Coordinates of C-alpha atoms in Angstrom, one line a residue:
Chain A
X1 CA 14.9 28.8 -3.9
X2 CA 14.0 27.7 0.2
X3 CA 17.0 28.7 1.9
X4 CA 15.3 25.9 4.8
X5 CA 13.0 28.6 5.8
X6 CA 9.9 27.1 6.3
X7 CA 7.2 28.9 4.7
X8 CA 3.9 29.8 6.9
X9 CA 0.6 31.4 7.1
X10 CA 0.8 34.8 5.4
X11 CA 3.9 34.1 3.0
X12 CA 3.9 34.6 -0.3
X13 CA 4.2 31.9 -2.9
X14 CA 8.2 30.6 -2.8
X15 CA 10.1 32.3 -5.3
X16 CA 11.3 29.2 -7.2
X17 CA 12.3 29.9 -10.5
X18 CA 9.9 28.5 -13.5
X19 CA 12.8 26.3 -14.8
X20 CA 10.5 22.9 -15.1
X21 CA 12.5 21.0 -12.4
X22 CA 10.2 19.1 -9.3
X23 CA 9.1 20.8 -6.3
X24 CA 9.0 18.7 -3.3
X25 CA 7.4 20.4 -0.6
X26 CA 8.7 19.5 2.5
X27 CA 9.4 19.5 6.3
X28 CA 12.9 19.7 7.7
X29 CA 12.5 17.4 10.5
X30 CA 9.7 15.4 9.0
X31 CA 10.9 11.7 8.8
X32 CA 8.2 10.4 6.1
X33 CA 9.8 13.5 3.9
X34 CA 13.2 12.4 4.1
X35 CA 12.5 9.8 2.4
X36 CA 11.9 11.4 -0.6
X37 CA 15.0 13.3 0.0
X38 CA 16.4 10.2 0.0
X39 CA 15.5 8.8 -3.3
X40 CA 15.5 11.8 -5.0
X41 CA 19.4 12.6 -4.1
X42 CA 20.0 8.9 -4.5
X43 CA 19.0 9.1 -8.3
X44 CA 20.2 12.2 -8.6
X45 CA 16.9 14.1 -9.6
X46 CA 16.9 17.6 -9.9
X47 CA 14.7 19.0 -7.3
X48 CA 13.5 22.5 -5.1
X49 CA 12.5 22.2 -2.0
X50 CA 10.0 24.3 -0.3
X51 CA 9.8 24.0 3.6
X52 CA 6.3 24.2 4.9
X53 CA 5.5 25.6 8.2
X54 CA 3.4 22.5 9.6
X55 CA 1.7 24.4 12.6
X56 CA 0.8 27.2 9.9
X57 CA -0.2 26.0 6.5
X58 CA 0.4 28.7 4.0
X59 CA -3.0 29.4 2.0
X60 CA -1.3 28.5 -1.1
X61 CA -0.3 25.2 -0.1
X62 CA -3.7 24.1 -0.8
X63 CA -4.1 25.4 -3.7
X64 CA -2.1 22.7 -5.7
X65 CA -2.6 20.4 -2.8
X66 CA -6.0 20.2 -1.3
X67 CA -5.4 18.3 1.6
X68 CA -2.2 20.0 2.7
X69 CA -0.3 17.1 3.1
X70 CA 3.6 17.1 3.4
X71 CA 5.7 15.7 1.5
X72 CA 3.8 16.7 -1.7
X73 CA 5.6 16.4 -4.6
X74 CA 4.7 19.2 -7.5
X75 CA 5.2 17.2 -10.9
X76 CA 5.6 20.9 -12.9
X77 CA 5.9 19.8 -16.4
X78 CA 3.1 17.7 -16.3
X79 CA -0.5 19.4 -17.5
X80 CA -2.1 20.5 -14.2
X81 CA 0.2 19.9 -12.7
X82 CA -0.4 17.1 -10.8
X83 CA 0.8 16.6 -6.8
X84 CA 1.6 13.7 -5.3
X85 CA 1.0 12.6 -1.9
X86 CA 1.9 9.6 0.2
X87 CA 6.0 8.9 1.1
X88 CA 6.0 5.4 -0.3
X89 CA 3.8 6.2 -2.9
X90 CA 5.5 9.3 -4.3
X91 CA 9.3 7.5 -3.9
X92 CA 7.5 4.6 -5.9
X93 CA 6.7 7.0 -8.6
X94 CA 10.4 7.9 -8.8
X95 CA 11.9 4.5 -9.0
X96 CA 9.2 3.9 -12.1
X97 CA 9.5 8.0 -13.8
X98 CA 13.5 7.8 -13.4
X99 CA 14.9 4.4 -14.0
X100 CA 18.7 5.3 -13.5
X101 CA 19.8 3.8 -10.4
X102 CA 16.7 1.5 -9.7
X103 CA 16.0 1.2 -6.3
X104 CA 13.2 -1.4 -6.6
X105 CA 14.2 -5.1 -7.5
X106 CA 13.0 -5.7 -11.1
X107 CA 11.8 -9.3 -10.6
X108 CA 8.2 -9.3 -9.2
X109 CA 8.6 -11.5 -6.2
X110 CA 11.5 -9.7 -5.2
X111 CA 10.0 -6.0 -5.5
X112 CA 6.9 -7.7 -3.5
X113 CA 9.0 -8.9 -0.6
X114 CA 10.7 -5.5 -0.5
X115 CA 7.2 -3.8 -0.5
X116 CA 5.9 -6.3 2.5
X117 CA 9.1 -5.6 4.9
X118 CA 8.7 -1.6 4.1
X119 CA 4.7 -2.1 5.3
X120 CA 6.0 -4.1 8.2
X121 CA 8.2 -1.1 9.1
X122 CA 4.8 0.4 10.1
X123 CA 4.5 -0.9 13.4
X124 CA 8.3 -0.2 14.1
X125 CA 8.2 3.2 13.1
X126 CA 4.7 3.3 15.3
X127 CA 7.1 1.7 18.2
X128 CA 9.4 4.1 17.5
X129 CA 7.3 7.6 18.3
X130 CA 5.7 5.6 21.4
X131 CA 9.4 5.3 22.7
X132 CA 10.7 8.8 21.5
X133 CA 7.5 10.0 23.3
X134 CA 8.5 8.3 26.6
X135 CA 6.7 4.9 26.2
X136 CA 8.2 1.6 26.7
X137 CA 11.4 0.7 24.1
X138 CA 11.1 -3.0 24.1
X139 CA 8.5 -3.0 21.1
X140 CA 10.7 -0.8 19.2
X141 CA 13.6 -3.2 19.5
X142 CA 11.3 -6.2 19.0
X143 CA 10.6 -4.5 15.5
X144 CA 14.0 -4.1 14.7
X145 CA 14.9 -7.7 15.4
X146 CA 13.1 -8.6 12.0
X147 CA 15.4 -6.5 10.0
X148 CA 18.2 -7.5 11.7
X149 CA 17.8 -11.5 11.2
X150 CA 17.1 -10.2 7.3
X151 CA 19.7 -8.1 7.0
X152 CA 21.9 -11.2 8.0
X153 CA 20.2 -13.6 5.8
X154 CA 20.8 -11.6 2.9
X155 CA 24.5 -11.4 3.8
X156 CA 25.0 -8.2 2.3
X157 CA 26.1 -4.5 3.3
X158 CA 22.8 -3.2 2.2
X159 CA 19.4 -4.5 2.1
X160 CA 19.9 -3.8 -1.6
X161 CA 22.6 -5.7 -2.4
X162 CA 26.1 -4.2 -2.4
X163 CA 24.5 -0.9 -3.1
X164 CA 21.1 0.7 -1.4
X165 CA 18.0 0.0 -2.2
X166 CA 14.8 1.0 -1.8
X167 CA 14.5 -0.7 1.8
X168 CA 17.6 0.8 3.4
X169 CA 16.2 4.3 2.5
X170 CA 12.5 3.8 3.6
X171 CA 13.4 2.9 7.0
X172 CA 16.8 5.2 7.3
X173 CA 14.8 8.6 8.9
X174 CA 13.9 6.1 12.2
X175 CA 16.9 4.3 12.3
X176 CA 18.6 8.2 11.7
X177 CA 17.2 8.7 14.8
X178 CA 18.7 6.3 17.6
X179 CA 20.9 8.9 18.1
X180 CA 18.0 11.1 18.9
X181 CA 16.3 8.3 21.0
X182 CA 19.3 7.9 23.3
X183 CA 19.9 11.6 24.3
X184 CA 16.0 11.5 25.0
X185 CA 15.4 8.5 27.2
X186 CA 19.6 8.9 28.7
X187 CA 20.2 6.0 31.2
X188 CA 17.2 4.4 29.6
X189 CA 18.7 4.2 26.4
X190 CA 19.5 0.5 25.8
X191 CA 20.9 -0.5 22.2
X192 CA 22.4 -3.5 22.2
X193 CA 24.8 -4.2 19.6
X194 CA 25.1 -7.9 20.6
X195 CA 21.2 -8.5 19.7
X196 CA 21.9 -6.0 16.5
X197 CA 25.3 -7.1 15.0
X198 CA 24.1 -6.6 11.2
X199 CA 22.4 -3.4 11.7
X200 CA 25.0 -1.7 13.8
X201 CA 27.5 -2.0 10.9
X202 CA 24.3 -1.0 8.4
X203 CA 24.5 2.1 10.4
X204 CA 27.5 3.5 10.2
X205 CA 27.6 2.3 5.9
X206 CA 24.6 4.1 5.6
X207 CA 26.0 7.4 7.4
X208 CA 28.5 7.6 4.9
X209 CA 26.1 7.2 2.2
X210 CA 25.9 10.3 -0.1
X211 CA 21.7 11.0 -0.2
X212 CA 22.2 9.9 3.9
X213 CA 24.9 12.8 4.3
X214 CA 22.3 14.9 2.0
X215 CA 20.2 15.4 4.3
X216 CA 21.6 14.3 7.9
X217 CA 20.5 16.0 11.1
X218 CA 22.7 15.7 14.3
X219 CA 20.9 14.3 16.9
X220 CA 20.8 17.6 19.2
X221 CA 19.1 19.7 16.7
X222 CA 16.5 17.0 16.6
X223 CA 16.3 16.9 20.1
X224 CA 16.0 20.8 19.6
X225 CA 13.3 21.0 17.6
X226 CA 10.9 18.4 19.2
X227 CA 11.3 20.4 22.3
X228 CA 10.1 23.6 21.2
X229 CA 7.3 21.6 19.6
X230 CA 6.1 20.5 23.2
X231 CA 6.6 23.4 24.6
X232 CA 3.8 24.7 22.3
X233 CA 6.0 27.1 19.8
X234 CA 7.9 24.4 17.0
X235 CA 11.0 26.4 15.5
X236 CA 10.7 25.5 12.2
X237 CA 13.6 27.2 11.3
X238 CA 16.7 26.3 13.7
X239 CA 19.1 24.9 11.0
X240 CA 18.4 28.4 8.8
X241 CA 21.4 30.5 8.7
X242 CA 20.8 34.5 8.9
X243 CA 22.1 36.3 6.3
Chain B
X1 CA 4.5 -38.9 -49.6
X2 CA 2.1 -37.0 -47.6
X3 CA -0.3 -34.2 -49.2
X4 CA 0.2 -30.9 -47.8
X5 CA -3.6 -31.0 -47.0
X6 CA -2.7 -34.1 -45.1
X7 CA 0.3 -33.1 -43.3
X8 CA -2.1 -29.9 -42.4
X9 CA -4.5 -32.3 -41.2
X10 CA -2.3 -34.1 -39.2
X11 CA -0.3 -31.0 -37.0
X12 CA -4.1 -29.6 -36.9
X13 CA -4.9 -32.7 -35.0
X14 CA -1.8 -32.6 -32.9
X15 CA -2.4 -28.5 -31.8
X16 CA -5.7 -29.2 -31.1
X17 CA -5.0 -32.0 -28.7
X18 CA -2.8 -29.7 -26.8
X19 CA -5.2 -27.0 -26.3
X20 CA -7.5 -30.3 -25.2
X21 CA -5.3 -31.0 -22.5
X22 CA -7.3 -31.4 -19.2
X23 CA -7.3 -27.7 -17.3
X24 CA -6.7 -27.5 -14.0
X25 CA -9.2 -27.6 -11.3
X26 CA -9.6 -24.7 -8.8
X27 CA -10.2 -25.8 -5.4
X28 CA -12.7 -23.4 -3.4
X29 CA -12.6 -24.5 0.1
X30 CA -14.3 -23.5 3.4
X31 CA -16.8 -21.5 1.2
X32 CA -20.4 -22.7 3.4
X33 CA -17.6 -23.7 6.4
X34 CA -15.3 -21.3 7.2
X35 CA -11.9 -23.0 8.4
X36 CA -12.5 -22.3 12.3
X37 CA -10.5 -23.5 15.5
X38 CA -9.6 -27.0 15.6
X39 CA -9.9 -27.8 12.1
X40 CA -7.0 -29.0 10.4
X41 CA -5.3 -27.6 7.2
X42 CA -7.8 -28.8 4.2
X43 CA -5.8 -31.1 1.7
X44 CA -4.9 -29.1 -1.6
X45 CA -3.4 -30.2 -5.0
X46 CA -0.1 -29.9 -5.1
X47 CA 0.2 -28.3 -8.3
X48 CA 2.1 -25.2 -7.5
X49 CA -0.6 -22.6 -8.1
X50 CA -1.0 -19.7 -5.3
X51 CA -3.7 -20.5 -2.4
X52 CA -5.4 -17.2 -1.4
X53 CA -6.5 -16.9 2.1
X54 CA -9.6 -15.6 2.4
X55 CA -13.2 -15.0 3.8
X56 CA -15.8 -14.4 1.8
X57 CA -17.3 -11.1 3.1
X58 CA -13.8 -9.3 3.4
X59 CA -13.7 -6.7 1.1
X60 CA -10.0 -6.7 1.5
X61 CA -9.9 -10.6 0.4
X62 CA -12.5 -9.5 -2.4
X63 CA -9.7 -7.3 -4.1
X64 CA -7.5 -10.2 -4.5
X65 CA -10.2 -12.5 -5.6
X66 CA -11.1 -10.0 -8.5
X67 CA -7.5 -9.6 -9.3
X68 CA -7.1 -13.5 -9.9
X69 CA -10.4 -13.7 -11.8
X70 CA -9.9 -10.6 -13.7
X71 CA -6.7 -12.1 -14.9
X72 CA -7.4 -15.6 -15.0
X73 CA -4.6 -17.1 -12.4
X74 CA -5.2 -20.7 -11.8
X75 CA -5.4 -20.4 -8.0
X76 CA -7.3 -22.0 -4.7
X77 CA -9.1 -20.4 -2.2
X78 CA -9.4 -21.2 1.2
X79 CA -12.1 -19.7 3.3
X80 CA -11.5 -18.9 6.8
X81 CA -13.5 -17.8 10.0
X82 CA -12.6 -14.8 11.2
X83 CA -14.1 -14.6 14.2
X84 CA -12.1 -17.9 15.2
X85 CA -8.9 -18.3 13.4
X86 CA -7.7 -22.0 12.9
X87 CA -4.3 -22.2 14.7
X88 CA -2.6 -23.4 11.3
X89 CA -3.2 -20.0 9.7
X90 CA -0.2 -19.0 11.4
X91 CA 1.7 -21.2 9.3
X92 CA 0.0 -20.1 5.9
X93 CA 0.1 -16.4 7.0
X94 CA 2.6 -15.3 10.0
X95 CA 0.7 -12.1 10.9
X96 CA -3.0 -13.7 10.7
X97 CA -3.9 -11.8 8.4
X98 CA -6.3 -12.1 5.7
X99 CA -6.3 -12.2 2.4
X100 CA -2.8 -13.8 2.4
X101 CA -1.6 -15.2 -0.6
X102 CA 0.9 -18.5 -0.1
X103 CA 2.8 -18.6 -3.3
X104 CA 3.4 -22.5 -2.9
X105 CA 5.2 -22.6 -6.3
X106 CA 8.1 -20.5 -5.5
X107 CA 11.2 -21.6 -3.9
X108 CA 10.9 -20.4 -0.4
X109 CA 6.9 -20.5 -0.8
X110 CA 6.1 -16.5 0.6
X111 CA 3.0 -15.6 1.4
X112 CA 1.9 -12.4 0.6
X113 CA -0.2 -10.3 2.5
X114 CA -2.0 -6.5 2.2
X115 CA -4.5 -6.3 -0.5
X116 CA -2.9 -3.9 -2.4
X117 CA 0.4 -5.5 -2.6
X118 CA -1.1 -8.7 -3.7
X119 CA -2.8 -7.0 -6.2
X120 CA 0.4 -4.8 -7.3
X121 CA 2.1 -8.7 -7.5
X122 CA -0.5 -9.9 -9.4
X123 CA -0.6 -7.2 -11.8
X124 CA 2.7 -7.5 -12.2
X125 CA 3.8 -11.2 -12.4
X126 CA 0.8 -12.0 -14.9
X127 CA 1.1 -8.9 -17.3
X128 CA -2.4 -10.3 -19.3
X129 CA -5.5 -8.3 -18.6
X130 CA -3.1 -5.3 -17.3
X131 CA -4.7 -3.3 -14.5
X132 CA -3.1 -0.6 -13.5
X133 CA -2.0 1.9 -15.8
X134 CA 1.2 1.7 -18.3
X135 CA 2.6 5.4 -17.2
X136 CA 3.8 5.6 -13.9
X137 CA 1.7 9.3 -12.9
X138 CA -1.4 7.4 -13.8
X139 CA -0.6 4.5 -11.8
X140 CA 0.8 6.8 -9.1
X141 CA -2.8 8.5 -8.8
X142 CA -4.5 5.6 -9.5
X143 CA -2.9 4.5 -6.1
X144 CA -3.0 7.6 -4.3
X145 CA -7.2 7.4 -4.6
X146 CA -6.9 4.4 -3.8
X147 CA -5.3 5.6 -0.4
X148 CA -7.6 8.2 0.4
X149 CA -10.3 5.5 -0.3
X150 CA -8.9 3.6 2.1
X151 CA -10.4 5.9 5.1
X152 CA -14.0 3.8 3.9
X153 CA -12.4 0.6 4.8
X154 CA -12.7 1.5 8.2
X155 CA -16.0 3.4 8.1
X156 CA -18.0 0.4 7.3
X157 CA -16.8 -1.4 10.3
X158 CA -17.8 2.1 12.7
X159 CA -21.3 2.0 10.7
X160 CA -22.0 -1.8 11.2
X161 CA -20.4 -2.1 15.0
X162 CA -22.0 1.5 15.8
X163 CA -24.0 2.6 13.7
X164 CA -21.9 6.1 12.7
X165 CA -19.6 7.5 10.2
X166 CA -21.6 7.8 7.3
X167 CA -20.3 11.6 6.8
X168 CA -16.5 10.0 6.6
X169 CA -17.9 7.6 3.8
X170 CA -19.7 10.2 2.0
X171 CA -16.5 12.4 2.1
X172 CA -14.6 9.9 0.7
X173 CA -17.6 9.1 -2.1
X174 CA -18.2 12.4 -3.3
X175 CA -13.7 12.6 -4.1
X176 CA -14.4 9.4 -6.3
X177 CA -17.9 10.9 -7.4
X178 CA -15.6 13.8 -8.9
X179 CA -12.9 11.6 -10.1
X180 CA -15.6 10.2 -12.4
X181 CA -16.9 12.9 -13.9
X182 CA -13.1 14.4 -14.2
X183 CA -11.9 11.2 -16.2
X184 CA -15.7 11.2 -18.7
X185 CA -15.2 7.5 -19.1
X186 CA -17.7 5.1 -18.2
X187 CA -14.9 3.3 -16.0
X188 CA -12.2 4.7 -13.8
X189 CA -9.9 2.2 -15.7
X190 CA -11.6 3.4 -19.2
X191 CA -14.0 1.4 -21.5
X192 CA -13.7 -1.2 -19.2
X193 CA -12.6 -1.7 -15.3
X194 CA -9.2 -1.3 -14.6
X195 CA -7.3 -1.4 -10.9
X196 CA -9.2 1.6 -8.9
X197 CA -12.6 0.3 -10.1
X198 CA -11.8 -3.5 -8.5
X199 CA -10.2 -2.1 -5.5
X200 CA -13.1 0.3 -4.5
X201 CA -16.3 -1.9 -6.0
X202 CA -16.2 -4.2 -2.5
X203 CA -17.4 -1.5 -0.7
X204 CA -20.0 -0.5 -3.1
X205 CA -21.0 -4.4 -3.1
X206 CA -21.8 -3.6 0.4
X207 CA -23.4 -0.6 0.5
X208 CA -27.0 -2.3 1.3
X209 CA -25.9 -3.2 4.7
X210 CA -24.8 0.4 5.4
X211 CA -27.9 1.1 4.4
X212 CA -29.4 -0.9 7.0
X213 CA -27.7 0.3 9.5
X214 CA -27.5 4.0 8.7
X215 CA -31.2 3.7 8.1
X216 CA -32.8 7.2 8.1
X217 CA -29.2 9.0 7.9
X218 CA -27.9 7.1 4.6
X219 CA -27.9 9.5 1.9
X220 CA -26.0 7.6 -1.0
X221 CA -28.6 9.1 -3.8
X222 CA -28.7 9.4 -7.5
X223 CA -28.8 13.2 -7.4
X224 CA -25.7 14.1 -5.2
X225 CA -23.9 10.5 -7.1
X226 CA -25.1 10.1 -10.4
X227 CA -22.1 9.5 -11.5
X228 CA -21.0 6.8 -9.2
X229 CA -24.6 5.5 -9.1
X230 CA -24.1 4.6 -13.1
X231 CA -20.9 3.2 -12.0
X232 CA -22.6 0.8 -10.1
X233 CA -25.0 -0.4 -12.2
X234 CA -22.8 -1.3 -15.2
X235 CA -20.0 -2.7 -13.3
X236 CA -22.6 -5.1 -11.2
X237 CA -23.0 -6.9 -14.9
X238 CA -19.0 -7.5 -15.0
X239 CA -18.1 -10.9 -15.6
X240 CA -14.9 -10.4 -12.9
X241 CA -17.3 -8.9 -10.6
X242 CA -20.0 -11.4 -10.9
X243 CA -17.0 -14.3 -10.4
X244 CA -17.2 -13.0 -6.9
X245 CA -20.5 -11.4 -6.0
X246 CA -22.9 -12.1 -3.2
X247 CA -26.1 -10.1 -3.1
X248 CA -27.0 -8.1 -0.3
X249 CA -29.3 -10.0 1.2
X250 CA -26.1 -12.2 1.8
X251 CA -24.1 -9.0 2.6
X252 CA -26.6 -7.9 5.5
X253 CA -27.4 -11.6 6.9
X254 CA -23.2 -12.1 7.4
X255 CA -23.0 -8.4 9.1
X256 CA -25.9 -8.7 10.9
X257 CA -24.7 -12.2 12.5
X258 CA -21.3 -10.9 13.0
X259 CA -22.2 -7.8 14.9
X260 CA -24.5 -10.3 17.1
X261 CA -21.2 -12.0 17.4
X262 CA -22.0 -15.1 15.4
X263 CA -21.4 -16.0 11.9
X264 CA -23.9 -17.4 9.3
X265 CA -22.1 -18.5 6.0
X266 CA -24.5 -21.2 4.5
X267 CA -25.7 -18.8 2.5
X268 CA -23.8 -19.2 -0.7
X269 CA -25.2 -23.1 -1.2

C-alpha cells in the first residue's frame, strides 16, 4: 500500500495487495485527481492509491495505461482489466457503478444542468492557473461570479442540496486553493467576500466536509511543492513521513 | 345489444383515429440561408418541442442532429451562419455556441450546449432507441474514445485552414481502427450503430475535404484501415445517417468557401 511516496522511473510495481479493491493511480498535488479522491471517499469506495512520479513515469504505468495519464483508475475485478482515464469521466463512472450516496441528480434535466456548470468550470479553472502563475486575477474572479449568483439561487448550503453533490466536489481542488493563491500573489491577493457572500460560507461547509478533510492540503505545502517544480526538481514526496 | 364483433369494430375505429391524429411538423430553418447579422429570430411553433441550434456543416451540430433522428424527437432546427452570428443567438445560446439546444418546453426553457452533453440528455430523457450502453464501464469507455477522438475535432480545422495535421488524425484513426477489430462487430454500438459510431461518423462524412486538402500526404487507405473503411461503407446506407448527410462535393464546396472566408450554403436545394 503507497505510503504517499510517489512512484518513479526505475520502481518496481507498488506492492498492493491482490485483494480485488480499485487502484486509483494518482498525484498528490494534482487537482483533476482529487476529484476522484473526492467521490470515491464521499461514497465510501474502497480504494489504493498509487502516487505516480509525474516528471518520471514509471515503465509500468503504461503497461495498464498506455497513455500514462494520471488519475487512472485500475477497475481490477473486471476482465482486462480495464483503466479509466479522464476526471469527470472516471468520477461519472462512480456515481453510475456505486449508487449509494448519488452525487448526480437523477432527473435528466437536472443531471444536464449539473454537467453544463461543471464544463463551464473549464475556463475558471483555466483562469485559475493563469492567476496562480502570475497572470491577471480578474478573470478568475469573473468565473467565480457564475457560481456564486447559483449558488444563491439555489438557496442551499451546497450545490447539492443540503448535502454535496457532484458540483461542489468537481470544482472543490481550485476553490481548495484560494488559500494557495493568496500566499502567492500577497498584497495582490484580492477576495472579496462582499462580491462572494454565498461561496465564502460554501467554503468553510466544505472544509468540514469529511472526503474534503480526506484529502486537504495546507496552503504552504502547496505553495512548497509548486516551487520546487519551477525551480526544475518537483518533490513529489514532501507530505511522506520517514520511517 | 351490440355484437362483440361490433363493439370490436367500433373501439377499432376509435384506436385507429387516434394513431390518425395529425403529427407534428418539424420546422428546418435557415437550411439554404443561414440566420446571419441583422436577421431577426425566425417565427417557430410554439409547440414546446426543443429547437437545436445549428449549422449544417458542423460536425459538432451533426452529433445532435443524429441523436434526434436516431431517436425520433420531434424537434426544429435552426441554421445559423457562423461566420456572422445574428445578435439574437445570444438569447437562444448565452455562450454563442453552436449546436445549442433551447429546451422551450421546460419551465425555465435551458438551453443546452456541448455536443456531447446534448447527446448524453438526449439519450437519457428519451430512453427509445438507447444509445449508449446499459453498463456503466461500457458507457464509461464508450466516452473515454470518444475523448481521445476528440483530438480530430480540431485536426480538421489545422488541415482545412493550413493544410497540416494529418499524422494527429491518423493517430487518432488507427486507436478507433483497433477498437474495431477488438469489439469483431460490424458496429462499434453492435449489429447496429450505437453512441461512438454517431459521435465519430461526422468526421468521416468529411474526410473528402481532408482529402483535398492533404492532397498527396492523405493516406486514409483500405490496407492500413480496412476495418474502418468497411465501417464507412455500411454506415453511409444508415437511415439516421442519411437523415442528415451531405455529400462531399457539398462538404468541399462549404470548406473551400469558408477558408476563402465566404460561405456558400445553397447547395442543399
Amino acid at each position: 500500500m503507497s505510503s504517499g511516496r510517489h512512484l518513479a522511473k526505475g520502481s518496481p510495481t507498488p506492492d498492493v495487495p491482490e485483494d480485488g479493491i480499485l487502484r486509483l493511480y494518482s498525484m498528490r498535488f494534482c487537482p483533476f485527481a482529487q476529484r476522484v479522491h473526492l467521490v470515491l471517499d464521499a461514497k465510501q469506495i474502497p480504494y489504493h492509491s498509487i502516487y505516480i512520479n509525474l516528471s518520471e513515469k514509471p515503465e509500468w504505468l503504461f503497461e495498464k495505461n498506455p497513455q500514462g495519464k494520471v488519475p487512472a483508475l485500475e477497475l481490477v475485478r473486471e476482465p482486462g482489466p480495464p483503466v479509466l482515464t479522464e476526471s469527470l469521466l472516471i468520477c461519472e463512472y462512480l456515481d453510475e457503478q456505486y449508487p449509494l450516496r448519488p452525487l448526480y441528480p437523477r432527473d435528466p434535466l437536472k443531471k444536464v444542468q449539473e454537467k453544463l456548470l461543471i464544463e463551464r468550470f473549464n475556463a475558471v479553472l483555466g483562469a485559475f492557473f493563469k492567476a496562480s502563475d502570475g497572470g491577471e486575477i480578474e478573470p478568475f474572479w469573473n468565473g467565480l461570479d457564475v457560481y456564486e449568483r447559483e449558488l444563491s439561487r439555489r438557496d442551499t448550503a451546497f450545490f447539492g442540496g443540503e448535502q454535496t453533490g457532484i458540483l461542489d466536489y468537481m470544482i472543490w481542488p481550485w476553490c481548495e486553493r484560494l488559500e494557495l493563491l493568496k500566499l502567492q500573489r500577497g498584497e495582490d491577493y484580492n477576495f472579496d467576500e462582499t462580491r462572494f457572500p454565498q461561496l465564502s460560507l460554501w467554503l468553510e461547509r466544505m472544509k468540514r466536509d469529511v472526503a474534503v478533510m480526506a484529502f486537504y492540503m495546507e496552503a504552504e505545502v502547496q505553495a512548497e511543492f509548486l516551487r520546487t517544480r519551477s525551480a526544475g526538481k518537483p518533490n513529489y514526496n514532501l507530505l511522506v513521513k520517514d520511517a | 345489444m351490440a355484437t362483440l364483433k361490433e363493439l370490436f369494430a367500433k373501439y377499432k375505429y376509435i384506436f385507429s383515429r387516434r394513431s390518425n391524429k395529425k403529427k407534428k411538423q418539424s420546422v428546418e430553418m435557415g437550411a439554404e440561408n443561414p440566420l446571419t447579422k441583422g436577421s431577426t429570430h425566425p417565427a417557430l411553433p410554439d409547440d414546446g418541442a426543443p429547437r437545436l441550434y445549428s449549422n449544417r456543416y458542423c460536425p459538432y451540430a451533426q452529433r445532435a442532429h443524429l441523436t434526434l433522428n436516431a431517436k425520433k424527437v420531434p424537434h426544429h432546427v435552426v441554421y445559423i451562419d457562423l461566420v456572422n452570428k445574428p445578435e439574437w443567438l445570444v438569447d437562444v445560446s448565452p455562450l454563442l455556441k453552436v449546436p445549442a439546444l433551447h429546451l422551450v418546453g421546460e419551465k425555465s426553457k435551458p438551453s443546452l450546449i456541448e455536443s456531447l452533453i446534448i447527446v448524453e440528455y438526449l439519450d437519457e430523457k428519451y430512453p427509445q432507441n438507447p444509445l449508449l450502453p446499459k453498463d456503466p464501464l461500457q458507457r464509461a469507455q464508450d466516452k473515454i474514445l470518444v475523448e481521445r477522438f476528440n483530438a480530430a475535432g480540431g485536426a480538421l480545422m489545422n488541415i482545412v485552414l493550413q493544410g497540416e495535421g494529418g499524422v494527429g488524425l491518423l493517430r487518432v484513426f488507427d486507436i478507433f481502427e483497433e477498437e474495431l477489430a477488438k469489439r469483431g462487430t460490424p458496429y462499434f454500438g453492435g449489429k447496429k450503430p450505437g453512441f461512438l459510431d454517431y459521435m465519430i461518423w461526422p468526421w468521416f462524412e468529411s474526410l473528402p475535404v481532408v482529402k483535398y486538402f492533404l492532397k498527396e500526404r492523405y493516406s486514409f487507405n483500405k490496407q492500413r484501415y480496412a476495418k474502418l473503411t468497411a465501417w464507412v461503407d455500411l454506415i453511409v446506407k444508415d437511415e439516421v445517417v442519411q437523415s442528415h448527410y451531405a455529400t462531399p462535393e457539398q462538404h468541399l464546396t462549404y470548406w473551400k468557401s469558408r477558408k476563402a472566408g465566404q460561405t456558400n450554403y445553397d447547395l442543399l436545394a
